[in-house]
Each structure stands twice: as structure tokens, then as C-alpha cells.
Short mmCIF file of C-alpha atoms in Angstrom, two decimals:
data_model
loop_
_atom_site.label_atom_id
_atom_site.label_comp_id
_atom_site.label_asym_id
_atom_site.label_seq_id
_atom_site.Cartn_x
_atom_site.Cartn_y
_atom_site.Cartn_z
CA UNK H 1 0.00 0.00 0.00
CA UNK H 2 1.35 3.44 -0.97
CA UNK H 3 1.29 6.43 1.35
CA UNK H 4 -1.42 7.99 -0.85
CA UNK H 5 -3.59 4.88 -0.43
CA UNK H 6 -3.02 4.80 3.32
CA UNK H 7 -4.14 8.43 3.58
CA UNK H 8 -7.63 7.63 2.23
CA UNK H 9 -9.71 8.04 -0.95
CA UNK H 10 -9.54 11.85 -1.07
CA UNK H 11 -5.76 11.87 -0.78
CA UNK H 12 -5.50 9.15 -3.43
CA UNK H 13 -7.66 11.14 -5.86
CA UNK H 14 -5.61 14.27 -5.20
CA UNK H 15 -2.39 12.38 -5.83
CA UNK H 16 -3.65 10.88 -9.10
CA UNK H 17 -4.92 14.21 -10.45
CA UNK H 18 -1.73 16.05 -9.45
CA UNK H 19 0.38 13.48 -11.29
CA UNK H 20 -1.80 13.72 -14.41
CA UNK H 21 -1.86 17.54 -14.36
CA UNK H 22 1.91 17.75 -14.19
CA UNK H 23 2.33 15.14 -16.90
CA UNK H 24 0.03 17.09 -19.23
CA UNK H 25 1.92 20.33 -18.56
CA UNK H 26 5.46 19.01 -18.81
CA UNK H 27 4.85 16.75 -21.82
CA UNK H 28 2.77 19.33 -23.74
CA UNK H 29 -0.21 17.02 -24.33
CA UNK H 30 -3.37 18.61 -25.83
CA UNK H 31 -5.51 16.28 -23.69
CA UNK H 32 -4.78 13.23 -21.58
CA UNK H 33 -7.18 10.99 -19.67
CA UNK H 34 -6.27 8.24 -17.23
CA UNK H 35 -7.77 5.60 -14.98
CA UNK H 36 -6.25 3.78 -12.04
CA UNK H 37 -7.68 0.28 -12.12
CA UNK H 38 -9.16 -1.88 -9.38
CA UNK H 39 -11.95 -1.86 -6.77
CA UNK H 40 -15.19 -1.50 -8.73
CA UNK H 41 -16.96 -4.14 -10.79
CA UNK H 42 -17.70 -2.47 -14.13
CA UNK H 43 -15.71 -0.68 -15.30
CA UNK H 44 -12.84 -1.85 -13.12
CA UNK H 45 -11.64 1.58 -11.95
CA UNK H 46 -10.53 3.20 -8.70
CA UNK H 47 -10.23 6.68 -10.20
CA UNK H 48 -10.54 8.47 -13.53
CA UNK H 49 -9.28 11.92 -14.42
CA UNK H 50 -8.59 14.26 -17.31
CA UNK H 51 -6.19 17.13 -18.05
CA UNK H 52 -6.03 19.61 -20.92
CA UNK H 53 -8.65 21.87 -22.48
CA UNK H 54 -11.75 19.90 -23.47
CA UNK H 55 -10.48 16.61 -22.05
CA UNK H 56 -13.19 14.08 -21.20
CA UNK H 57 -12.83 10.61 -19.70
CA UNK H 58 -15.68 9.41 -21.94
CA UNK H 59 -14.08 10.23 -25.31
CA UNK H 60 -12.72 7.71 -27.77
CA UNK H 61 -9.02 7.73 -28.62
CA UNK H 62 -7.01 5.55 -30.96
CA UNK H 63 -5.17 2.83 -29.00
CA UNK H 64 -2.51 1.81 -31.54
CA UNK H 65 -0.62 -1.33 -30.61
CA UNK H 66 -2.92 -2.27 -27.75
CA UNK H 67 -4.76 -3.71 -30.76
CA UNK H 68 -1.98 -6.32 -30.87
CA UNK H 69 -3.13 -7.72 -27.54
CA UNK H 70 -6.62 -8.25 -29.01
CA UNK H 71 -5.05 -10.05 -31.99
CA UNK H 72 -2.89 -12.18 -29.71
CA UNK H 73 -5.90 -13.23 -27.62
CA UNK H 74 -7.60 -14.45 -30.80
CA UNK H 75 -4.52 -16.45 -31.84
CA UNK H 76 -4.29 -18.15 -28.44
CA UNK H 77 -8.04 -18.91 -28.56
CA UNK H 78 -7.59 -20.49 -32.00
CA UNK H 79 -4.69 -22.54 -30.62
CA UNK H 80 -6.82 -23.79 -27.72
CA UNK H 81 -9.66 -24.60 -30.13
CA UNK H 82 -7.32 -26.73 -32.26
CA UNK H 83 -7.62 -24.50 -35.32
CA UNK H 84 -3.87 -23.89 -35.35
CA UNK H 85 -0.79 -24.46 -33.22
CA UNK H 86 1.44 -21.69 -31.93
CA UNK H 87 4.34 -23.73 -33.29
CA UNK H 88 2.88 -23.87 -36.80
CA UNK H 89 5.11 -22.27 -39.44
CA UNK H 90 3.51 -19.22 -41.00
CA UNK H 91 3.61 -20.91 -44.40
CA UNK H 92 1.14 -23.57 -43.25
CA UNK H 93 -1.55 -20.88 -43.18
CA UNK H 94 -0.07 -18.30 -45.61
CA UNK H 95 1.68 -20.33 -48.34
CA UNK H 96 2.51 -17.09 -50.14
CA UNK H 97 4.62 -15.70 -47.25
CA UNK H 98 7.92 -16.31 -49.05
CA UNK H 99 11.07 -16.61 -46.96
CA UNK H 100 9.01 -15.90 -43.84
CA UNK H 101 7.10 -19.15 -44.31
CA UNK H 102 9.29 -21.02 -41.79
CA UNK H 103 8.75 -18.51 -38.93
CA UNK H 104 6.44 -19.84 -36.22
CA UNK H 105 3.25 -18.14 -35.13
CA UNK H 106 4.67 -18.04 -31.59
CA UNK H 107 7.67 -16.11 -32.93
CA UNK H 108 5.41 -13.62 -34.70
CA UNK H 109 3.38 -13.10 -31.52
CA UNK H 110 6.52 -12.48 -29.43
CA UNK H 111 8.47 -10.46 -32.05
CA UNK H 112 11.22 -13.05 -32.18
CA UNK H 113 10.74 -14.06 -35.83
CA UNK H 114 13.44 -11.74 -37.16
CA UNK H 115 11.00 -9.86 -39.39
CA UNK H 116 11.62 -6.24 -40.31
CA UNK H 117 9.85 -3.76 -38.07
CA UNK H 118 7.69 -2.15 -40.78
CA UNK H 119 6.21 -3.48 -44.02
CA UNK H 120 7.81 -2.39 -47.28
CA UNK H 121 6.25 0.59 -49.03
CA UNK H 122 4.80 3.83 -47.65
CA UNK H 123 4.68 4.23 -43.88
CA UNK H 124 1.61 2.12 -43.10
CA UNK H 125 0.48 4.27 -40.16
CA UNK H 126 0.21 7.35 -42.39
CA UNK H 127 -1.09 5.77 -45.58
CA UNK H 128 -4.38 4.26 -46.71
CA UNK H 129 -4.10 0.53 -46.13
CA UNK H 130 -3.73 -1.99 -48.89
CA UNK H 131 -4.94 -5.57 -49.33
CA UNK H 132 -3.45 -8.70 -47.85
CA UNK H 133 -2.33 -9.75 -51.33
CA UNK H 134 -0.41 -6.48 -51.71
CA UNK H 135 1.11 -6.87 -48.25
CA UNK H 136 2.33 -10.40 -48.96
CA UNK H 137 3.66 -9.50 -52.41
CA UNK H 138 5.69 -6.60 -51.03
CA UNK H 139 7.06 -8.51 -48.04
CA UNK H 140 8.51 -11.77 -49.28
CA UNK H 141 11.05 -12.20 -46.48
CA UNK H 142 13.99 -10.71 -48.35
CA UNK H 143 14.07 -7.80 -45.85
CA UNK H 144 14.42 -10.03 -42.77
CA UNK H 145 16.80 -8.47 -40.26
CA UNK H 146 17.54 -11.59 -38.18
CA UNK H 147 17.11 -15.32 -38.32
CA UNK H 148 14.21 -16.80 -36.35
CA UNK H 149 14.88 -16.72 -32.62
CA UNK H 150 18.12 -14.73 -32.86
CA UNK H 151 16.86 -11.47 -31.33
CA UNK H 152 13.73 -9.80 -30.02
CA UNK H 153 12.92 -7.29 -32.77
CA UNK H 154 9.53 -5.57 -32.69
CA UNK H 155 7.63 -6.15 -35.92
CA UNK H 156 4.35 -4.53 -36.89
CA UNK H 157 4.43 -6.60 -40.07
CA UNK H 158 4.17 -9.82 -38.07
CA UNK H 159 0.85 -8.79 -36.55
CA UNK H 160 -0.58 -7.79 -39.91
CA UNK H 161 0.14 -11.33 -41.10
CA UNK H 162 -1.29 -12.87 -37.92
CA UNK H 163 -4.57 -11.11 -38.62
CA UNK H 164 -4.73 -12.81 -41.99
CA UNK H 165 -3.91 -16.20 -40.45
CA UNK H 166 -6.91 -15.74 -38.17
CA UNK H 167 -9.15 -14.75 -41.06
CA UNK H 168 -8.18 -17.86 -43.03
CA UNK H 169 -8.55 -20.41 -40.23
CA UNK H 170 -11.95 -18.98 -39.23
CA UNK H 171 -13.21 -17.96 -42.66
CA UNK H 172 -14.19 -14.62 -41.10
CA UNK H 173 -12.60 -11.13 -41.26
CA UNK H 174 -10.19 -10.30 -38.45
CA UNK H 175 -12.27 -7.44 -37.03
CA UNK H 176 -15.45 -9.52 -37.02
CA UNK H 177 -13.55 -12.03 -34.87
CA UNK H 178 -12.39 -9.26 -32.51
CA UNK H 179 -15.98 -8.12 -32.03
CA UNK H 180 -17.53 -11.56 -31.64
CA UNK H 181 -14.87 -13.26 -29.53
CA UNK H 182 -13.47 -10.42 -27.39
CA UNK H 183 -15.42 -7.16 -27.39
CA UNK H 184 -18.94 -8.53 -26.97
CA UNK H 185 -18.10 -11.00 -24.17
CA UNK H 186 -16.11 -8.36 -22.27
CA UNK H 187 -18.76 -5.66 -22.71
CA UNK H 188 -16.38 -3.36 -24.63
CA UNK H 189 -19.19 -1.56 -26.43
CA UNK H 190 -17.22 1.57 -27.35
CA UNK H 191 -14.20 -0.13 -28.88
CA UNK H 192 -14.43 0.15 -32.65
CA UNK H 193 -12.54 -0.25 -35.90
CA UNK H 194 -13.09 3.38 -36.92
CA UNK H 195 -13.74 6.46 -34.75
CA UNK H 196 -17.29 6.94 -33.55
CA UNK H 197 -19.14 9.94 -32.11
CA UNK H 198 -17.16 12.13 -29.71
CA UNK H 199 -13.73 10.83 -30.71
CA UNK H 200 -10.71 12.97 -29.90
CA UNK H 201 -8.90 14.49 -32.89
CA UNK H 202 -5.39 13.22 -33.53
CA UNK H 203 -2.86 16.03 -33.10
CA UNK H 204 0.85 16.71 -33.34
CA UNK H 205 2.57 19.44 -31.32
CA UNK H 206 5.20 21.52 -33.17
CA UNK H 207 8.33 20.93 -31.13
CA UNK H 208 9.51 24.54 -31.16
CA UNK H 209 6.39 26.62 -31.77
CA UNK H 210 3.96 24.69 -29.56
CA UNK H 211 1.26 24.90 -32.24
CA UNK H 212 -1.02 22.00 -33.23
CA UNK H 213 -1.19 20.12 -36.52
CA UNK H 214 -4.03 17.66 -37.30
CA UNK H 215 -2.81 14.13 -37.95
CA UNK H 216 -4.28 11.62 -40.46
CA UNK H 217 -6.46 8.72 -39.33
CA UNK H 218 -6.37 6.20 -42.16
CA UNK H 219 -7.96 2.79 -42.39
CA UNK H 220 -4.77 0.71 -42.29
CA UNK H 221 -6.22 -2.19 -44.28
CA UNK H 222 -4.22 -5.40 -44.04
CA UNK H 223 -2.07 -3.90 -41.25
CA UNK H 224 -5.10 -3.20 -39.05
CA UNK H 225 -4.38 -6.09 -36.63
CA UNK H 226 -1.21 -4.24 -35.61
CA UNK H 227 -2.79 -0.94 -34.54
CA UNK H 228 -6.19 0.05 -35.95
CA UNK H 229 -8.60 0.10 -32.99
CA UNK H 230 -10.21 2.99 -31.09
CA UNK H 231 -11.41 2.74 -27.49
CA UNK H 232 -12.22 4.52 -24.22
CA UNK H 233 -10.92 4.44 -20.67
CA UNK H 234 -13.92 2.41 -19.50
CA UNK H 235 -13.41 -0.23 -22.18
CA UNK H 236 -9.67 -0.43 -21.49
CA UNK H 237 -10.54 -0.96 -17.82
CA UNK H 238 -12.72 -3.91 -18.84
CA UNK H 239 -9.87 -5.29 -20.93
CA UNK H 240 -7.51 -4.76 -17.97
CA UNK H 241 -9.69 -6.79 -15.65
CA UNK H 242 -9.84 -9.55 -18.23
CA UNK H 243 -6.02 -9.59 -18.41
CA UNK H 244 -5.99 -10.17 -14.63
CA UNK H 245 -8.89 -12.59 -14.13
CA UNK H 246 -9.64 -14.03 -17.54
CA UNK H 247 -13.20 -14.61 -18.77
CA UNK H 248 -14.99 -17.93 -19.29
CA UNK H 249 -16.10 -16.93 -22.79
CA UNK H 250 -12.71 -15.59 -23.94
CA UNK H 251 -9.62 -17.02 -22.19
CA UNK H 252 -8.94 -18.35 -18.72
CA UNK H 253 -6.53 -16.87 -16.19
CA UNK H 254 -3.99 -19.67 -16.79
CA UNK H 255 -3.84 -18.87 -20.50
CA UNK H 256 -3.32 -15.19 -19.77
CA UNK H 257 -0.60 -16.04 -17.26
CA UNK H 258 1.17 -17.97 -20.02
CA UNK H 259 0.79 -15.03 -22.41
CA UNK H 260 2.62 -12.80 -19.90
CA UNK H 261 5.69 -15.04 -19.81
CA UNK H 262 8.55 -13.65 -21.93
CA UNK H 263 9.47 -15.75 -24.96
CA UNK H 264 13.28 -16.05 -25.27
CA UNK H 265 15.28 -14.25 -26.49
CA UNK H 266 12.77 -11.55 -25.48
CA UNK H 267 13.20 -10.52 -21.85
CA UNK H 268 9.99 -8.54 -21.40
CA UNK H 269 7.59 -9.60 -24.17
CA UNK H 270 5.36 -12.64 -24.20
CA UNK H 271 2.47 -13.41 -26.54
CA UNK H 272 1.12 -9.95 -27.36
CA UNK H 273 1.79 -8.76 -23.79
CA UNK H 274 4.69 -6.61 -22.53
CA UNK H 275 5.96 -6.46 -18.95
CA UNK H 276 7.38 -3.48 -17.06
CA UNK H 277 8.90 -3.45 -13.56
CA UNK H 278 7.61 -0.85 -11.10
CA UNK H 279 7.92 -0.20 -7.38
CA UNK H 280 5.04 -2.57 -6.54
CA UNK H 281 6.15 -5.48 -8.70
CA UNK H 282 5.53 -6.10 -12.41
CA UNK H 283 3.00 -4.51 -14.75
CA UNK H 284 1.79 -6.35 -17.85
CA UNK H 285 -0.15 -5.18 -20.90
CA UNK H 286 0.73 -3.01 -23.86
CA UNK H 287 1.45 0.51 -25.00
CA UNK H 288 0.26 1.97 -28.28
CA UNK H 289 0.83 4.81 -30.70
CA UNK H 290 -0.56 5.98 -34.01
CA UNK H 291 -0.27 9.41 -35.65
CA UNK H 292 -1.91 11.84 -33.24
CA UNK H 293 -2.45 9.32 -30.43
CA UNK H 294 -0.69 7.36 -27.70
CA UNK H 295 -2.11 4.91 -25.18
CA UNK H 296 -1.27 2.50 -22.39
CA UNK H 297 -2.96 -0.36 -20.55
CA UNK H 298 -0.88 -2.03 -17.83
CA UNK H 299 -2.08 -4.26 -14.97
CA UNK H 300 -0.50 -5.82 -11.90
CA UNK H 301 -2.21 -9.23 -11.57
CA UNK H 302 -0.73 -9.82 -8.10
CA UNK H 303 -1.96 -6.59 -6.50
CA UNK H 304 -5.00 -6.34 -8.77
CA UNK H 305 -4.39 -2.80 -9.89
CA UNK H 306 -3.17 -1.04 -13.01
CA UNK H 307 -3.37 2.04 -15.21
CA UNK H 308 -5.05 2.94 -18.49
CA UNK H 309 -4.32 6.26 -20.19
CA UNK H 310 -5.02 7.91 -23.55
CA UNK H 311 -3.71 11.08 -25.18
CA UNK H 312 -4.17 12.78 -28.53
CA UNK H 313 -0.53 13.69 -29.18
CA UNK H 314 1.94 12.01 -31.53
CA UNK H 315 4.89 12.41 -29.14
CA UNK H 316 5.70 13.35 -25.55
CA UNK H 317 4.02 10.41 -23.82
CA UNK H 318 5.48 7.37 -22.07
CA UNK H 319 2.73 5.08 -20.87
CA UNK H 320 4.96 3.04 -18.57
CA UNK H 321 6.39 6.20 -17.02
CA UNK H 322 2.93 7.66 -16.36
CA UNK H 323 1.76 4.33 -14.89
CA UNK H 324 4.71 4.24 -12.50
CA UNK H 325 4.05 7.83 -11.42
CA UNK H 326 0.34 7.26 -10.81
CA UNK H 327 1.02 4.10 -8.79
CA UNK H 328 3.90 5.71 -6.91
CA UNK H 329 4.10 7.82 -3.76
CA UNK H 330 5.44 11.16 -5.01
CA UNK H 331 2.70 13.79 -5.34
CA UNK H 332 3.86 16.80 -7.38
CA UNK H 333 2.81 20.34 -6.56
CA UNK H 334 0.33 22.45 -8.55
CA UNK H 335 1.29 23.33 -12.12
CA UNK H 336 -0.04 25.61 -14.84
CA UNK H 337 -1.70 23.54 -17.59
CA UNK H 338 0.04 23.49 -20.95
CA UNK H 339 -1.99 25.08 -23.73
CA UNK H 340 -1.00 25.06 -27.39
CA UNK H 341 0.01 28.27 -29.08
CA UNK H 342 -2.38 29.64 -31.69
CA UNK H 343 0.41 31.55 -33.47
CA UNK H 344 4.02 32.62 -33.00
CA UNK H 345 4.70 36.35 -33.52
CA UNK H 346 7.26 37.24 -36.17
CA UNK H 347 9.84 38.60 -33.74
CA UNK H 348 9.92 35.24 -31.97
CA UNK H 349 9.44 32.87 -34.93
CA UNK H 350 12.77 33.81 -36.50
CA UNK H 351 14.60 32.96 -33.26
CA UNK H 352 13.23 29.44 -32.78
CA UNK H 353 15.65 26.54 -32.99
CA UNK H 354 19.15 25.79 -31.72
CA UNK H 355 21.56 28.51 -30.51
CA UNK H 356 25.01 28.10 -29.00
CA UNK H 357 26.83 29.97 -26.29
CA UNK H 358 30.34 28.84 -27.14
CA UNK H 359 29.96 25.07 -27.35
CA UNK H 360 26.90 24.97 -25.07
CA UNK H 361 23.71 24.30 -27.02
CA UNK H 362 20.26 25.69 -26.21
CA UNK H 363 16.93 24.96 -27.83
CA UNK H 364 14.73 28.05 -28.13
CA UNK H 365 10.97 27.33 -27.95
CA UNK H 366 7.82 29.43 -27.86
CA UNK H 367 5.60 28.82 -24.82
CA UNK H 368 3.02 30.91 -22.96
CA UNK H 369 3.82 34.08 -24.94
CA UNK H 370 7.52 33.75 -24.11
CA UNK H 371 10.71 32.38 -25.60
CA UNK H 372 12.21 29.59 -23.52
CA UNK H 373 15.91 28.71 -23.55
CA UNK H 374 16.17 24.94 -22.94
CA UNK H 375 19.61 23.55 -22.04
CA UNK H 376 20.33 20.59 -24.30
CA UNK H 377 23.17 19.39 -22.05
CA UNK H 378 20.76 19.11 -19.11
CA UNK H 379 17.91 17.25 -20.76
CA UNK H 380 16.07 20.38 -21.96
CA UNK H 381 16.03 21.94 -18.50
CA UNK H 382 14.62 25.47 -18.55
CA UNK H 383 17.50 27.97 -18.46
CA UNK H 384 16.11 31.35 -19.57
CA UNK H 385 12.85 33.04 -20.55
CA UNK H 386 12.37 36.17 -22.66
CA UNK H 387 9.25 38.16 -23.51
CA UNK H 388 8.58 41.27 -25.59
CA UNK H 389 7.70 44.46 -23.70
CA UNK H 390 5.26 47.07 -24.95
CA UNK H 391 8.21 49.21 -26.11
CA UNK H 392 9.37 46.43 -28.43
CA UNK H 393 12.36 45.31 -26.35
CA UNK H 394 12.85 41.59 -25.69
CA UNK H 395 13.66 41.26 -21.98
CA UNK H 396 14.58 38.33 -19.75
CA UNK H 397 11.75 37.26 -17.43
CA UNK H 398 13.51 34.34 -15.69
CA UNK H 399 16.98 32.86 -15.44
CA UNK H 400 20.44 34.44 -15.42
CA UNK H 401 19.37 37.18 -17.88
CA UNK H 402 16.29 38.22 -15.88
CA UNK H 403 15.63 41.92 -16.55
CA UNK H 404 18.26 42.24 -19.29
CA UNK H 405 17.59 43.06 -22.94
CA UNK H 406 18.20 40.56 -25.73
CA UNK H 407 19.59 42.19 -28.88
CA UNK H 408 19.27 40.62 -32.32
CA UNK H 409 22.31 41.43 -34.48
CA UNK H 410 21.41 41.04 -38.14
CA UNK H 411 23.23 40.37 -41.37
CA UNK H 412 23.01 42.69 -44.34
CA UNK H 413 20.01 40.75 -45.65
CA UNK H 414 18.13 41.29 -42.38
CA UNK H 415 18.31 37.72 -41.08
CA UNK H 416 19.50 37.12 -37.48
CA UNK H 417 23.25 36.55 -37.25
CA UNK H 418 23.67 36.35 -33.48
CA UNK H 419 21.94 37.19 -30.22
CA UNK H 420 23.62 39.34 -27.55
CA UNK H 421 22.59 39.74 -23.94
CA UNK H 422 24.87 41.37 -21.33
CA UNK H 423 28.07 40.31 -23.17
CA UNK H 424 26.72 36.76 -23.74
CA UNK H 425 26.74 35.98 -27.46
CA UNK H 426 24.57 33.21 -28.93
CA UNK H 427 25.23 31.90 -32.46
CA UNK H 428 23.64 29.27 -34.68
CA UNK H 429 26.89 27.24 -34.82
CA UNK H 430 29.34 26.56 -31.96
CA UNK H 431 32.24 29.06 -31.69
CA UNK H 432 31.96 30.36 -35.27
CA UNK H 433 35.03 32.59 -34.78
CA UNK H 434 36.92 30.29 -32.41
CA UNK H 435 36.91 30.34 -28.58
#
């Protein structure tokens, strides 16, 4: 039991929300929603919370590779039903799989088959999906990066092919199997192939400007079993409880326990399930990402708890890190929420990017109507802030240069050559004239 838990429900809720608020602010997430799992019957949640403008715990988000866990459950079900064996070579079910035909289904599930990480052709996450025939024709095994069983090498391609194996042994489309054999029995009514009403928009945050860019949400076609699905916190909580207890109409607890066991040479990946150590023991489940979205579902079967979280940002999110923080003891102090910038004024836009003071590199960002100097040698720690006064001067508002004026020295063509502030000179390249 953590200190937050020992202090009572109100303290626990305050701890969870404080962690989520700080995570949203520091990671620049448009919205993020989270649930700490356990206690209640349906959905299996102790607490839910949201951070960011317009965030709602009831919205749908894309869950990316958590879809792989759904696919893996179907493969294990088919194995238990005698429709296939986990040790079957892929070629037994997909004769047109080329040099990958000798890789076992178990190896595909555990990412130990040596397949390349991504299918050949356009980036599948950002392109309209093709057919299975196109996928097989373009990925004949000639791009294998390892021999079977040599290394754990994550492969989205492997899960696309597993979806087709399922379709052929059942004579039913992969998503129809997901609905019939997993979603309906578990009561996951708001998990869908495509976004439904009140789905969050997928967004990308400009690293320097802090502005938002809409991301695409394509139907990924034959690669859908690797990352297509959309879901909600409540449905992920239902899936989390299933991963702990099993379900008589899906898979039993013993089968799920076997799925959590790493498959050598993998040290932390079993059959569609990843494991992460944390202060309380071991968390198991999956993380996920697609353009504009990231997600996590991790459970501790021993202590019957876990975390589900969803965000509509392409980068900036670590599901395992957030889970550890929510289940930990440290409660951060209040923080100002991060809000995206609507525009960057011209005086600031031309200064964004990397500047050097001698050999020391700083990343200059726009945030909260200010320029931020982030120290690249200290993990982007905030070093300086500058804002424009009414008289047009750019003045330090925090850091060593607080109160001092930043001067932009320009070339003959008007572009910035260097920045000067109280004898400190910042240039685009390190020591352009020597130390």
C-alpha cells in the first residue's frame, strides 16, 4: 500500500490528479485521460481523471498497438480450439509468405521471428491501407533483419500477417472475430474499428512553436491487426480486468498467465503482452501509438491494480512512465496547464531553434507568450525566458538574464546573425570565430 492509499480516498484522488496535471503540462499534451484500475466491478476503476482543455474521460481515442493484444488473444483462442498451433510455421496458413514461411506463429506473436519492423512501401500508419495480397507480395522475407529466434525485434508486419492467419482459419474477417470473440463477451461496447461519435482528434505538437497540426487517421487495411482500434478508458478498464482474471467466454486466467511469460530471447515480451517493472512489482499489458495518439494499458495481476491512459498527441508520452508515477508515492505540486500556441509572432518565430553559447547548445521554444531557452546538455532543463515588452524590447523574465535586454544582431540581408545579452553571445553554430 502506498502512502497515498493509506491516507484515504480523497488523498488518493488528489495524488492521481496532481500526477496527471503535471504530466500534461510538462509533456505538452493537448488532452490526456487516465484511470487507475481496481476496486469497482464495471468498469474496473478506482479513479478516472482528465487534463487539458476539453479533455473528457468518456471520449474515444485511438489505442494503436494495444490492438496487438486483441489479436494475440484471438490467436491463443484459436490454438486452444485446435484450429492452429502456436508452433505452426507461418507458411502452413499463408503459403505465399515467401522466406518468412518457416517462422512460427509463436515467434510472430513475441516479435522473435526476425522480421523487419515495418512493411515495405509507404509508412503504413500514415497511408491508406492496402490488401493482404499487396502486403504479402511486397514482403517476401527478403528484408528479414535476423534469423528466427536470434533477437527480439519488434515487428508490426508480423501482426498484420497474424490477422490474416486468423481470417483464413476462421473464414471470417479479423475485425469480425475481434468483435464476436473479445469485445462482446467483455462488454467493450465503445471499442471500434473506426472512430465513432465524440472521438478525440489526432494532433501533433510543433516541437519549437507549440502549435497543433491535425494528424491523419487512415484505415490501415491489411495492417489493421497491428494498430487500428479505437477505445475509451472504460473499455480499457474492462480489458484490464480480463487480463488479470480471464473470462470464461474468452480465455482463462492460466492462458493469460502464459501469455505474460517472456518468450526467449525476449526478456519482457510474451504473446502480445509486454511487462514493465515498477515499485510494486511487475505490470503487464501493452502501449500503443498511431499518428496523433498514444495509449497504455498495464495491470498488476498480483496486486489487482493497473493504469489505463489515452492522449491525442503524436509524441511526448510514455505510458509506462505515467503508470509508475500514478502508482507511486510522489505527489507533485500544482502546475499551470500546458496550452497550445495559436500563433508565434514574427519577432519570436525567427529565433526558434538551436543557438550556441560557445559550445553549449540551447533549444529556443515558444511557450506561454515567451521564448524559452532549454539547455540541451541538461535534458532540456529550462535555463532562460524572454518576452517582448510594450516598447518592443525583448527582456529576460527568468533565469540568469532576468531583466536584461536581448539584442538581435542582423546580417546585411536582415536575417539574425547572433543574439547578444549582457556580453553573452549566442550563435547558430558553436564558436563560429573560435573560442
